[in-house]
Structure formats: structure tokens, C-alpha cells
XYZ file of N, CA and C in Angstrom:
222
model
N -5.307 9.152 7.193
C -6.050 8.463 6.169
C -5.143 7.510 5.423
N -5.703 6.364 5.061
C -4.990 5.355 4.282
C -5.953 4.820 3.231
N -5.497 4.777 2.006
C -6.285 4.186 0.929
C -5.775 2.763 0.714
N -6.696 1.811 0.713
C -6.368 0.417 0.430
C -7.023 0.068 -0.896
N -6.218 -0.434 -1.842
C -6.752 -0.670 -3.178
C -6.112 -1.886 -3.841
N -6.767 -2.331 -4.884
C -6.267 -3.407 -5.741
C -6.176 -2.878 -7.184
N -6.364 -1.570 -7.340
C -6.415 -0.907 -8.640
C -5.064 -0.258 -8.957
N -4.303 -0.864 -9.851
C -2.979 -0.337 -10.209
C -3.031 1.063 -10.788
N -4.000 1.343 -11.641
C -4.085 2.667 -12.271
C -4.346 3.752 -11.232
N -5.319 3.530 -10.354
C -5.624 4.520 -9.319
C -4.401 4.774 -8.448
N -3.755 3.698 -7.995
C -2.618 3.866 -7.085
C -1.469 4.601 -7.770
N -1.252 4.360 -9.047
C -0.195 5.061 -9.779
C -0.507 6.546 -9.910
N -1.731 6.878 -10.219
C -2.123 8.284 -10.337
C -1.872 9.006 -9.025
N -2.277 8.394 -7.924
C -2.073 9.033 -6.616
C -0.581 9.119 -6.277
N 0.161 8.047 -6.511
C 1.575 8.017 -6.145
C 2.379 9.107 -6.839
N 2.027 9.425 -8.077
C 2.767 10.433 -8.845
C 2.070 11.797 -8.861
N 1.073 11.981 -8.002
C 0.300 13.223 -7.980
C 1.029 14.390 -7.315
N 2.107 14.096 -6.608
C 2.830 15.149 -5.898
C 2.364 15.317 -4.459
N 1.381 14.557 -4.046
C 0.845 14.660 -2.688
C 1.596 13.722 -1.748
N 1.722 14.162 -0.496
C 2.379 13.365 0.533
C 1.406 12.429 1.241
N 0.137 12.763 1.213
C -0.878 11.960 1.906
C -2.150 11.966 1.099
N -3.017 11.023 1.255
C -2.961 9.901 2.190
C -2.013 8.819 1.696
N -1.599 7.977 2.631
C -0.805 6.799 2.273
C -1.678 5.841 1.475
N -1.028 5.024 0.652
C -1.734 4.043 -0.169
C -1.139 2.664 0.074
N -2.014 1.684 0.259
C -1.598 0.285 0.295
C -2.207 -0.383 -0.927
N -1.337 -0.836 -1.822
C -1.770 -1.509 -3.041
C -1.556 -3.005 -2.885
N -2.625 -3.776 -2.985
C -2.535 -5.225 -2.974
C -2.409 -5.705 -4.413
N -1.293 -6.354 -4.711
C -1.026 -6.820 -6.063
C -1.202 -8.329 -6.186
N -1.938 -8.923 -5.279
C -2.185 -10.369 -5.304
C -3.075 -10.717 -6.497
N -2.820 -11.865 -7.070
C -3.670 -12.341 -8.160
C -5.050 -12.725 -7.634
N -5.070 -13.461 -6.547
C -6.337 -13.877 -5.942
C -6.491 -13.128 -4.630
N -7.403 -12.157 -4.620
C -7.579 -11.295 -3.452
C -9.026 -11.326 -2.998
N -9.213 -11.297 -1.712
C -10.546 -11.168 -1.139
C -10.385 -10.534 0.240
N -11.481 -10.256 0.885
C -11.438 -9.549 2.166
C -10.637 -10.303 3.219
N -10.721 -11.625 3.234
C -9.988 -12.367 4.257
C -8.475 -12.300 4.022
N -8.038 -12.277 2.764
C -6.612 -12.131 2.459
C -6.132 -10.755 2.896
N -6.883 -9.711 2.555
C -6.522 -8.346 2.945
C -6.432 -8.247 4.467
N -7.445 -8.724 5.154
C -7.473 -8.628 6.608
C -6.299 -9.383 7.226
N -6.013 -10.570 6.737
C -4.923 -11.381 7.271
C -3.581 -10.661 7.139
N -3.330 -10.080 5.983
C -2.068 -9.369 5.748
C -1.985 -8.109 6.599
N -3.070 -7.346 6.659
C -3.065 -6.135 7.474
C -2.861 -6.464 8.946
N -3.536 -7.490 9.413
C -3.414 -7.890 10.814
C -1.970 -8.279 11.145
N -1.309 -8.923 10.216
C 0.062 -9.383 10.427
C 1.092 -8.257 10.358
N 0.879 -7.264 9.467
C 1.924 -6.282 9.181
C 1.611 -4.835 9.569
N 0.394 -4.534 9.958
C 0.021 -3.134 10.187
C 0.861 -2.467 11.272
N 1.169 -3.161 12.327
C 1.942 -2.539 13.403
C 3.340 -2.129 12.928
N 3.957 -2.933 12.065
C 5.285 -2.570 11.572
C 5.233 -1.484 10.495
N 4.078 -1.288 9.868
C 3.918 -0.256 8.839
C 3.386 1.059 9.390
N 2.933 1.055 10.626
C 2.212 2.191 11.205
C 2.960 3.521 11.061
N 4.208 3.574 11.484
C 4.964 4.830 11.431
C 5.116 5.342 10.002
N 5.411 4.443 9.087
C 5.542 4.830 7.680
C 4.215 5.371 7.145
N 3.125 4.670 7.447
C 1.810 5.088 6.951
C 1.413 6.458 7.485
N 1.786 6.774 8.707
C 1.487 8.090 9.269
C 2.273 9.189 8.557
N 3.455 8.858 8.063
C 4.324 9.823 7.391
C 3.880 10.103 5.954
N 3.292 9.108 5.301
C 2.871 9.265 3.908
C 3.721 8.422 2.982
N 3.253 7.203 2.698
C 4.019 6.277 1.865
C 3.109 5.537 0.892
N 3.757 4.921 -0.076
C 3.094 4.021 -1.015
C 3.603 2.626 -0.694
N 2.692 1.735 -0.306
C 3.048 0.364 0.060
C 2.479 -0.573 -0.995
N 3.339 -1.395 -1.553
C 2.926 -2.383 -2.537
C 3.131 -3.762 -1.926
N 2.052 -4.546 -1.880
C 2.104 -5.866 -1.257
C 1.707 -6.915 -2.286
N 2.583 -7.896 -2.463
C 2.227 -9.044 -3.301
C 2.447 -10.319 -2.498
N 2.366 -11.450 -3.155
C 2.492 -12.728 -2.447
C 3.863 -12.932 -1.824
N 4.865 -12.197 -2.288
C 6.237 -12.455 -1.876
C 6.907 -11.341 -1.087
N 6.402 -10.121 -1.188
C 7.116 -9.023 -0.556
C 6.212 -7.835 -0.250
N 6.759 -6.939 0.564
C 6.135 -5.651 0.861
C 7.178 -4.592 0.544
N 6.827 -3.663 -0.333
C 7.733 -2.584 -0.717
C 7.136 -1.251 -0.269
N 7.981 -0.388 0.257
C 7.538 0.905 0.778
C 8.327 2.003 0.087
N 7.596 3.014 -0.426
C 8.237 4.187 -1.034
C 7.624 5.451 -0.460
N 8.444 6.432 -0.225
C 7.981 7.720 0.279
C 7.116 8.413 -0.761
N 6.075 9.077 -0.299
C 5.262 9.916 -1.177
C 5.739 11.360 -1.064
N 5.680 12.138 -2.108
C 5.283 11.741 -3.455
C 6.438 11.033 -4.166
N 6.077 10.168 -5.086
C 7.083 9.482 -5.894
C 7.406 10.394 -7.064
N 8.681 10.602 -7.266
C 9.116 11.474 -8.354
C 9.387 10.611 -9.576
N 8.790 11.008 -10.726
C 8.888 10.252 -11.971
C 10.262 10.142 -12.460
């Protein structure tokens, strides 16, 4: 399972919940729509696959992709 969201509060709650899964992909783009999400996923999903299966928090903005292991310790 993978949660894809644009909601910072939801993603933070899950990231610090102590759970290893599901993985979360947070889109932090200012202007986001389905075509932007699809384009980014299509381009990067294969390189993220192993991490997502393990349980990670992925933050994607216009400039970078950051990956952190779940659970994130405060």
C-alpha cells in the first residue's frame, strides 16, 4: 500500500505515528493536479519501488525528491 497526498498535516501524523507502512508520497508542489502527479510518478516510480515496498516517507517538490525511512523518530 502507498498513500499519495498533498496534505502536509495528514502526512506528518502518519510519518510520526510509529508505523512502518504504508509508505507515503507527499507532493509539496504549489500547483498540483492529476497530470502533474501522474507525470512525476511515471518518471520516478521505478527508482522508488524498492524503498516504497520497505516503508518510506517520500517528499516531492518542484526541485527534489527526499526519502526517509518509516517510522520517523521525532
